[in-house]
């Protein structure tokens, strides 16, 4: 998975609980992305980063925030998890913003 | 409405047979089109990437075609193998990429 790890790989949480997902890369790529994947929708971009402390919103950013204080780490935070945020979350990296390399995914269940 | 539509949603073929997956898009502006393979429980892996000026791109037994005029692409898999069982995802656009929902391919012995 191109030097990308995601943690945790699985998480079960309750509605209203804050949740933070971590994406770590060892490739020194500039761009990092967070996606969610749901049946019938394909991957949808939540947020992305084009450098340390440089982030922007994607297609489905409501209810999510991100931070990137180091090149290698990109954090996705659900401030107050809802059942609609139950999904599989993928992190991706890219050197130039072109081809993306995806991590193994995190399965999140919000009860 | 999704700007990238893939068909069929699912497909079952016998090992050794060929198949073709379709992708129609309305994304604009168009920069490039990519096909990804996603094995169950894993992240997508890039198969091919084509710009608007390219008509065909091959990667082993995978051949992608692109018609930028009709905004259609296809992925042809030759002599399928059991390991080809996966979801195949079409992705269109520059940085603000739009993903299709994918075609789930099952190759049976």
PDB file of C-alpha atoms in Angstrom:
ATOM      1  CA  UNK A   1       0.000   0.000   0.000  1.00  0.00           C
ATOM      2  CA  UNK A   2       2.770   2.400  -1.037  1.00  0.00           C
ATOM      3  CA  UNK A   3       3.966   3.290   2.450  1.00  0.00           C
ATOM      4  CA  UNK A   4       0.606   4.388   3.780  1.00  0.00           C
ATOM      5  CA  UNK A   5      -0.887   3.226   7.037  1.00  0.00           C
ATOM      6  CA  UNK A   6      -4.218   4.061   8.590  1.00  0.00           C
ATOM      7  CA  UNK A   7      -5.177   3.731  12.210  1.00  0.00           C
ATOM      8  CA  UNK A   8      -7.297   2.371  13.616  1.00  0.00           C
ATOM      9  CA  UNK A   9      -8.306  -0.164  10.983  1.00  0.00           C
ATOM     10  CA  UNK A  10     -11.639  -0.808  12.678  1.00  0.00           C
ATOM     11  CA  UNK A  11     -13.586   1.273  15.158  1.00  0.00           C
ATOM     12  CA  UNK A  12     -16.986   1.082  16.780  1.00  0.00           C
ATOM     13  CA  UNK A  13     -18.205   4.191  18.547  1.00  0.00           C
ATOM     14  CA  UNK A  14     -21.400   5.763  19.818  1.00  0.00           C
ATOM     15  CA  UNK A  15     -23.323   8.693  18.430  1.00  0.00           C
ATOM     16  CA  UNK A  16     -22.028  11.993  19.751  1.00  0.00           C
ATOM     17  CA  UNK A  17     -18.536  10.714  20.472  1.00  0.00           C
ATOM     18  CA  UNK A  18     -15.510  12.445  18.931  1.00  0.00           C
ATOM     19  CA  UNK A  19     -13.416  10.233  16.650  1.00  0.00           C
ATOM     20  CA  UNK A  20     -10.009  10.815  15.102  1.00  0.00           C
ATOM     21  CA  UNK A  21      -8.605   8.743  12.254  1.00  0.00           C
ATOM     22  CA  UNK A  22      -4.940   8.896  11.404  1.00  0.00           C
ATOM     23  CA  UNK A  23      -3.191   8.548   8.086  1.00  0.00           C
ATOM     24  CA  UNK A  24       0.590   8.154   8.098  1.00  0.00           C
ATOM     25  CA  UNK A  25       2.857   8.071   5.037  1.00  0.00           C
ATOM     26  CA  UNK A  26       6.538   7.354   4.596  1.00  0.00           C
ATOM     27  CA  UNK A  27       6.725   8.528   0.949  1.00  0.00           C
ATOM     28  CA  UNK A  28       7.125  12.264   1.590  1.00  0.00           C
ATOM     29  CA  UNK A  29       4.282  12.978  -0.850  1.00  0.00           C
ATOM     30  CA  UNK A  30       2.929  16.510  -0.856  1.00  0.00           C
ATOM     31  CA  UNK A  31      -0.765  15.755  -1.304  1.00  0.00           C
ATOM     32  CA  UNK A  32      -2.923  13.785   1.090  1.00  0.00           C
ATOM     33  CA  UNK A  33      -6.637  13.027   0.871  1.00  0.00           C
ATOM     34  CA  UNK A  34      -9.454  11.612   2.936  1.00  0.00           C
ATOM     35  CA  UNK A  35     -12.318   9.794   1.232  1.00  0.00           C
ATOM     36  CA  UNK A  36     -15.327   7.882   2.391  1.00  0.00           C
ATOM     37  CA  UNK A  37     -16.715   4.927   0.502  1.00  0.00           C
ATOM     38  CA  UNK A  38     -20.338   3.867   0.766  1.00  0.00           C
ATOM     39  CA  UNK A  39     -22.272   1.301  -1.260  1.00  0.00           C
ATOM     40  CA  UNK A  40     -23.663   2.799  -4.460  1.00  0.00           C
ATOM     41  CA  UNK A  41     -21.810   6.094  -4.092  1.00  0.00           C
ATOM     42  CA  UNK A  42     -18.249   5.396  -4.961  1.00  0.00           C
ATOM     43  CA  UNK A  43     -15.446   7.202  -3.212  1.00  0.00           C
ATOM     44  CA  UNK A  44     -16.237  10.761  -2.168  1.00  0.00           C
ATOM     45  CA  UNK A  45     -13.647  13.336  -1.206  1.00  0.00           C
ATOM     46  CA  UNK A  46     -13.966  14.716   2.332  1.00  0.00           C
ATOM     47  CA  UNK A  47     -10.900  16.938   2.670  1.00  0.00           C
ATOM     48  CA  UNK A  48      -7.488  17.143   1.126  1.00  0.00           C
ATOM     49  CA  UNK A  49      -4.151  18.725   1.896  1.00  0.00           C
ATOM     50  CA  UNK A  50      -1.624  20.211  -0.497  1.00  0.00           C
ATOM     51  CA  UNK A  51       1.037  20.828   2.103  1.00  0.00           C
ATOM     52  CA  UNK A  52       1.702  21.173   5.814  1.00  0.00           C
ATOM     53  CA  UNK A  53      -1.118  23.234   7.341  1.00  0.00           C
ATOM     54  CA  UNK A  54      -2.674  23.691   3.887  1.00  0.00           C
ATOM     55  CA  UNK A  55      -6.038  21.968   3.614  1.00  0.00           C
ATOM     56  CA  UNK A  56      -9.242  22.384   1.667  1.00  0.00           C
ATOM     57  CA  UNK A  57     -12.755  20.979   1.642  1.00  0.00           C
ATOM     58  CA  UNK A  58     -13.992  18.278  -0.632  1.00  0.00           C
ATOM     59  CA  UNK A  59     -17.408  17.175  -1.784  1.00  0.00           C
ATOM     60  CA  UNK A  60     -18.687  15.901   1.597  1.00  0.00           C
ATOM     61  CA  UNK A  61     -16.850  17.919   4.248  1.00  0.00           C
ATOM     62  CA  UNK A  62     -19.754  18.724   6.599  1.00  0.00           C
ATOM     63  CA  UNK A  63     -19.195  17.185  10.027  1.00  0.00           C
ATOM     64  CA  UNK A  64     -15.489  16.564   9.420  1.00  0.00           C
ATOM     65  CA  UNK A  65     -12.323  18.505  10.144  1.00  0.00           C
ATOM     66  CA  UNK A  66      -8.718  17.764   9.303  1.00  0.00           C
ATOM     67  CA  UNK A  67      -5.252  18.768  10.391  1.00  0.00           C
ATOM     68  CA  UNK A  68      -1.813  18.323   8.933  1.00  0.00           C
ATOM     69  CA  UNK A  69       0.990  19.516  11.196  1.00  0.00           C
ATOM     70  CA  UNK A  70       3.621  17.264   9.602  1.00  0.00           C
ATOM     71  CA  UNK A  71       4.183  16.063   6.051  1.00  0.00           C
ATOM     72  CA  UNK A  72       3.695  12.458   7.056  1.00  0.00           C
ATOM     73  CA  UNK A  73       0.478  12.726   9.070  1.00  0.00           C
ATOM     74  CA  UNK A  74      -3.046  13.722   8.065  1.00  0.00           C
ATOM     75  CA  UNK A  75      -5.742  13.483  10.724  1.00  0.00           C
ATOM     76  CA  UNK A  76      -9.479  13.293  10.121  1.00  0.00           C
ATOM     77  CA  UNK A  77     -11.732  14.239  13.040  1.00  0.00           C
ATOM     78  CA  UNK A  78     -15.425  13.652  13.496  1.00  0.00           C
ATOM     79  CA  UNK A  79     -16.259  16.148  16.227  1.00  0.00           C
ATOM     80  CA  UNK A  80     -19.526  14.424  17.148  1.00  0.00           C
ATOM     81  CA  UNK A  81     -20.042  11.193  15.272  1.00  0.00           C
ATOM     82  CA  UNK A  82     -23.431  10.433  13.723  1.00  0.00           C
ATOM     83  CA  UNK A  83     -24.805   7.208  12.305  1.00  0.00           C
ATOM     84  CA  UNK A  84     -24.623   8.704   8.802  1.00  0.00           C
ATOM     85  CA  UNK A  85     -20.853   8.752   9.193  1.00  0.00           C
ATOM     86  CA  UNK A  86     -20.709   4.982   9.359  1.00  0.00           C
ATOM     87  CA  UNK A  87     -18.511   4.184   6.398  1.00  0.00           C
ATOM     88  CA  UNK A  88     -15.161   2.977   5.180  1.00  0.00           C
ATOM     89  CA  UNK A  89     -12.603   5.773   5.190  1.00  0.00           C
ATOM     90  CA  UNK A  90      -9.640   5.785   2.846  1.00  0.00           C
ATOM     91  CA  UNK A  91      -6.581   7.945   2.955  1.00  0.00           C
ATOM     92  CA  UNK A  92      -4.639   8.585  -0.248  1.00  0.00           C
ATOM     93  CA  UNK A  93      -1.381  10.291  -1.102  1.00  0.00           C
ATOM     94  CA  UNK A  94       0.010  11.798  -4.275  1.00  0.00           C
ATOM     95  CA  UNK A  95       3.341  13.305  -5.185  1.00  0.00           C
ATOM     96  CA  UNK A  96       2.050  15.723  -7.813  1.00  0.00           C
ATOM     97  CA  UNK A  97      -1.726  15.676  -7.362  1.00  0.00           C
ATOM     98  CA  UNK A  98      -1.990  13.207 -10.217  1.00  0.00           C
ATOM     99  CA  UNK A  99      -2.017   9.460  -9.511  1.00  0.00           C
ATOM    100  CA  UNK A 100      -3.137   8.692  -5.977  1.00  0.00           C
ATOM    101  CA  UNK A 101      -2.039   5.776  -3.808  1.00  0.00           C
ATOM    102  CA  UNK A 102      -4.552   4.547  -1.307  1.00  0.00           C
ATOM    103  CA  UNK A 103      -4.198   3.205   2.193  1.00  0.00           C
ATOM    104  CA  UNK A 104      -5.880   0.023   3.464  1.00  0.00           C
ATOM    105  CA  UNK A 105      -8.946   1.808   4.828  1.00  0.00           C
ATOM    106  CA  UNK A 106     -10.635   2.237   8.221  1.00  0.00           C
ATOM    107  CA  UNK A 107     -14.040   0.732   8.899  1.00  0.00           C
ATOM    108  CA  UNK A 108     -16.037   2.978  11.208  1.00  0.00           C
ATOM    109  CA  UNK A 109     -19.342   1.973  12.760  1.00  0.00           C
ATOM    110  CA  UNK A 110     -21.309   4.611  14.640  1.00  0.00           C
ATOM    111  CA  UNK A 111     -24.041   3.130  16.808  1.00  0.00           C
TER     112      UNK A 111
ATOM    113  CA  UNK B   1     -26.720  12.852 -10.204  1.00  0.00           C
ATOM    114  CA  UNK B   2     -23.354  11.166 -10.252  1.00  0.00           C
ATOM    115  CA  UNK B   3     -21.126  12.682 -12.872  1.00  0.00           C
ATOM    116  CA  UNK B   4     -19.475   9.315 -13.509  1.00  0.00           C
ATOM    117  CA  UNK B   5     -21.726   6.383 -14.345  1.00  0.00           C
ATOM    118  CA  UNK B   6     -20.411   2.843 -14.644  1.00  0.00           C
ATOM    119  CA  UNK B   7     -22.044  -0.221 -16.117  1.00  0.00           C
ATOM    120  CA  UNK B   8     -22.784  -2.923 -15.434  1.00  0.00           C
ATOM    121  CA  UNK B   9     -22.998  -2.724 -11.644  1.00  0.00           C
ATOM    122  CA  UNK B  10     -21.856  -6.322 -11.424  1.00  0.00           C
ATOM    123  CA  UNK B  11     -20.626  -8.951 -13.809  1.00  0.00           C
ATOM    124  CA  UNK B  12     -19.855 -12.670 -13.541  1.00  0.00           C
ATOM    125  CA  UNK B  13     -17.675 -14.364 -16.134  1.00  0.00           C
ATOM    126  CA  UNK B  14     -15.818 -17.628 -16.480  1.00  0.00           C
ATOM    127  CA  UNK B  15     -12.066 -17.802 -16.149  1.00  0.00           C
ATOM    128  CA  UNK B  16     -10.329 -17.275 -19.464  1.00  0.00           C
ATOM    129  CA  UNK B  17     -13.123 -15.163 -20.964  1.00  0.00           C
ATOM    130  CA  UNK B  18     -12.856 -11.520 -21.957  1.00  0.00           C
ATOM    131  CA  UNK B  19     -15.054  -8.725 -20.668  1.00  0.00           C
ATOM    132  CA  UNK B  20     -15.599  -5.012 -21.127  1.00  0.00           C
ATOM    133  CA  UNK B  21     -16.617  -2.500 -18.490  1.00  0.00           C
ATOM    134  CA  UNK B  22     -18.130   0.850 -19.369  1.00  0.00           C
ATOM    135  CA  UNK B  23     -17.771   4.364 -17.958  1.00  0.00           C
ATOM    136  CA  UNK B  24     -19.772   7.403 -19.063  1.00  0.00           C
ATOM    137  CA  UNK B  25     -19.020  10.795 -17.582  1.00  0.00           C
ATOM    138  CA  UNK B  26     -20.279  14.360 -17.606  1.00  0.00           C
ATOM    139  CA  UNK B  27     -17.446  15.843 -15.567  1.00  0.00           C
ATOM    140  CA  UNK B  28     -16.191  19.157 -16.908  1.00  0.00           C
ATOM    141  CA  UNK B  29     -13.545  20.345 -17.300  1.00  0.00           C
ATOM    142  CA  UNK B  30     -11.920  17.081 -18.198  1.00  0.00           C
ATOM    143  CA  UNK B  31      -8.235  16.519 -17.556  1.00  0.00           C
ATOM    144  CA  UNK B  32      -7.720  12.795 -17.302  1.00  0.00           C
ATOM    145  CA  UNK B  33      -9.510   9.532 -16.759  1.00  0.00           C
ATOM    146  CA  UNK B  34      -8.245   6.715 -14.607  1.00  0.00           C
ATOM    147  CA  UNK B  35      -9.233   3.161 -13.948  1.00  0.00           C
ATOM    148  CA  UNK B  36      -8.586   1.667 -10.538  1.00  0.00           C
ATOM    149  CA  UNK B  37      -8.852  -1.917  -9.312  1.00  0.00           C
ATOM    150  CA  UNK B  38     -10.085  -2.458  -5.771  1.00  0.00           C
ATOM    151  CA  UNK B  39      -9.775  -5.859  -4.163  1.00  0.00           C
ATOM    152  CA  UNK B  40     -12.198  -6.639  -1.355  1.00  0.00           C
ATOM    153  CA  UNK B  41     -11.094  -5.035   1.886  1.00  0.00           C
ATOM    154  CA  UNK B  42      -8.288  -3.034   0.292  1.00  0.00           C
ATOM    155  CA  UNK B  43      -7.751   0.409  -1.144  1.00  0.00           C
ATOM    156  CA  UNK B  44      -7.960   1.070  -4.903  1.00  0.00           C
ATOM    157  CA  UNK B  45      -4.865   0.579  -7.033  1.00  0.00           C
ATOM    158  CA  UNK B  46      -4.282   2.507 -10.256  1.00  0.00           C
ATOM    159  CA  UNK B  47      -4.458   0.509 -13.511  1.00  0.00           C
ATOM    160  CA  UNK B  48      -4.320   3.169 -16.219  1.00  0.00           C
ATOM    161  CA  UNK B  49      -4.477   6.916 -16.658  1.00  0.00           C
ATOM    162  CA  UNK B  50      -5.360   8.681 -19.905  1.00  0.00           C
ATOM    163  CA  UNK B  51      -5.460  12.307 -20.930  1.00  0.00           C
ATOM    164  CA  UNK B  52      -8.047  13.672 -23.375  1.00  0.00           C
ATOM    165  CA  UNK B  53      -5.612  13.224 -26.283  1.00  0.00           C
ATOM    166  CA  UNK B  54      -5.135   9.492 -25.703  1.00  0.00           C
ATOM    167  CA  UNK B  55      -7.477   6.913 -27.170  1.00  0.00           C
ATOM    168  CA  UNK B  56      -6.000   3.705 -25.784  1.00  0.00           C
ATOM    169  CA  UNK B  57      -3.784   2.688 -22.905  1.00  0.00           C
ATOM    170  CA  UNK B  58      -2.763  -0.837 -22.011  1.00  0.00           C
ATOM    171  CA  UNK B  59      -1.451  -2.405 -18.839  1.00  0.00           C
ATOM    172  CA  UNK B  60      -0.864  -6.096 -19.389  1.00  0.00           C
ATOM    173  CA  UNK B  61      -4.224  -7.773 -19.928  1.00  0.00           C
ATOM    174  CA  UNK B  62      -6.057  -4.513 -19.205  1.00  0.00           C
ATOM    175  CA  UNK B  63      -6.792  -2.115 -22.067  1.00  0.00           C
ATOM    176  CA  UNK B  64      -8.588   1.166 -21.511  1.00  0.00           C
ATOM    177  CA  UNK B  65     -10.115   3.216 -24.296  1.00  0.00           C
ATOM    178  CA  UNK B  66     -11.329   6.788 -24.236  1.00  0.00           C
ATOM    179  CA  UNK B  67     -13.634   8.752 -26.532  1.00  0.00           C
ATOM    180  CA  UNK B  68     -13.499  12.323 -25.277  1.00  0.00           C
ATOM    181  CA  UNK B  69     -16.115  13.432 -27.807  1.00  0.00           C
ATOM    182  CA  UNK B  70     -18.796  11.089 -26.494  1.00  0.00           C
ATOM    183  CA  UNK B  71     -17.373  11.140 -22.957  1.00  0.00           C
ATOM    184  CA  UNK B  72     -17.128   7.390 -22.775  1.00  0.00           C
ATOM    185  CA  UNK B  73     -14.420   5.034 -21.633  1.00  0.00           C
ATOM    186  CA  UNK B  74     -14.162   1.287 -21.480  1.00  0.00           C
ATOM    187  CA  UNK B  75     -11.877  -1.164 -19.722  1.00  0.00           C
ATOM    188  CA  UNK B  76     -11.315  -4.418 -21.557  1.00  0.00           C
ATOM    189  CA  UNK B  77      -9.936  -7.396 -19.668  1.00  0.00           C
ATOM    190  CA  UNK B  78      -8.455 -10.173 -21.757  1.00  0.00           C
ATOM    191  CA  UNK B  79      -8.184 -13.823 -20.750  1.00  0.00           C
ATOM    192  CA  UNK B  80      -9.593 -13.220 -17.291  1.00  0.00           C
ATOM    193  CA  UNK B  81      -8.044 -14.811 -14.223  1.00  0.00           C
ATOM    194  CA  UNK B  82      -9.496 -15.561 -10.814  1.00  0.00           C
ATOM    195  CA  UNK B  83      -7.361 -12.744  -9.412  1.00  0.00           C
ATOM    196  CA  UNK B  84      -9.240 -10.272 -11.606  1.00  0.00           C
ATOM    197  CA  UNK B  85     -12.219 -10.610  -9.252  1.00  0.00           C
ATOM    198  CA  UNK B  86     -12.506  -7.115  -7.826  1.00  0.00           C
ATOM    199  CA  UNK B  87     -14.299  -3.821  -8.211  1.00  0.00           C
ATOM    200  CA  UNK B  88     -13.166  -1.602 -11.070  1.00  0.00           C
ATOM    201  CA  UNK B  89     -13.566   2.102 -10.562  1.00  0.00           C
ATOM    202  CA  UNK B  90     -13.551   4.848 -13.175  1.00  0.00           C
ATOM    203  CA  UNK B  91     -12.274   8.241 -11.999  1.00  0.00           C
ATOM    204  CA  UNK B  92     -12.553  11.458 -13.997  1.00  0.00           C
ATOM    205  CA  UNK B  93     -11.191  14.952 -13.598  1.00  0.00           C
ATOM    206  CA  UNK B  94      -8.133  16.868 -12.511  1.00  0.00           C
ATOM    207  CA  UNK B  95      -7.597  17.466  -8.808  1.00  0.00           C
ATOM    208  CA  UNK B  96     -11.283  17.519  -7.930  1.00  0.00           C
ATOM    209  CA  UNK B  97     -11.811  13.972  -9.035  1.00  0.00           C
ATOM    210  CA  UNK B  98     -15.166  12.244  -9.384  1.00  0.00           C
ATOM    211  CA  UNK B  99     -15.369   8.529  -8.748  1.00  0.00           C
ATOM    212  CA  UNK B 100     -17.816   6.125 -10.290  1.00  0.00           C
ATOM    213  CA  UNK B 101     -19.579   3.625  -8.041  1.00  0.00           C
ATOM    214  CA  UNK B 102     -17.626   0.807  -9.671  1.00  0.00           C
ATOM    215  CA  UNK B 103     -18.331  -2.474 -11.417  1.00  0.00           C
ATOM    216  CA  UNK B 104     -18.035  -5.591  -9.307  1.00  0.00           C
ATOM    217  CA  UNK B 105     -16.405  -8.330 -11.406  1.00  0.00           C
ATOM    218  CA  UNK B 106     -16.457 -11.962 -10.333  1.00  0.00           C
ATOM    219  CA  UNK B 107     -14.387 -14.487 -12.261  1.00  0.00           C
ATOM    220  CA  UNK B 108     -15.448 -18.075 -11.688  1.00  0.00           C
ATOM    221  CA  UNK B 109     -13.407 -21.195 -12.437  1.00  0.00           C
TER     222      UNK B 109
END
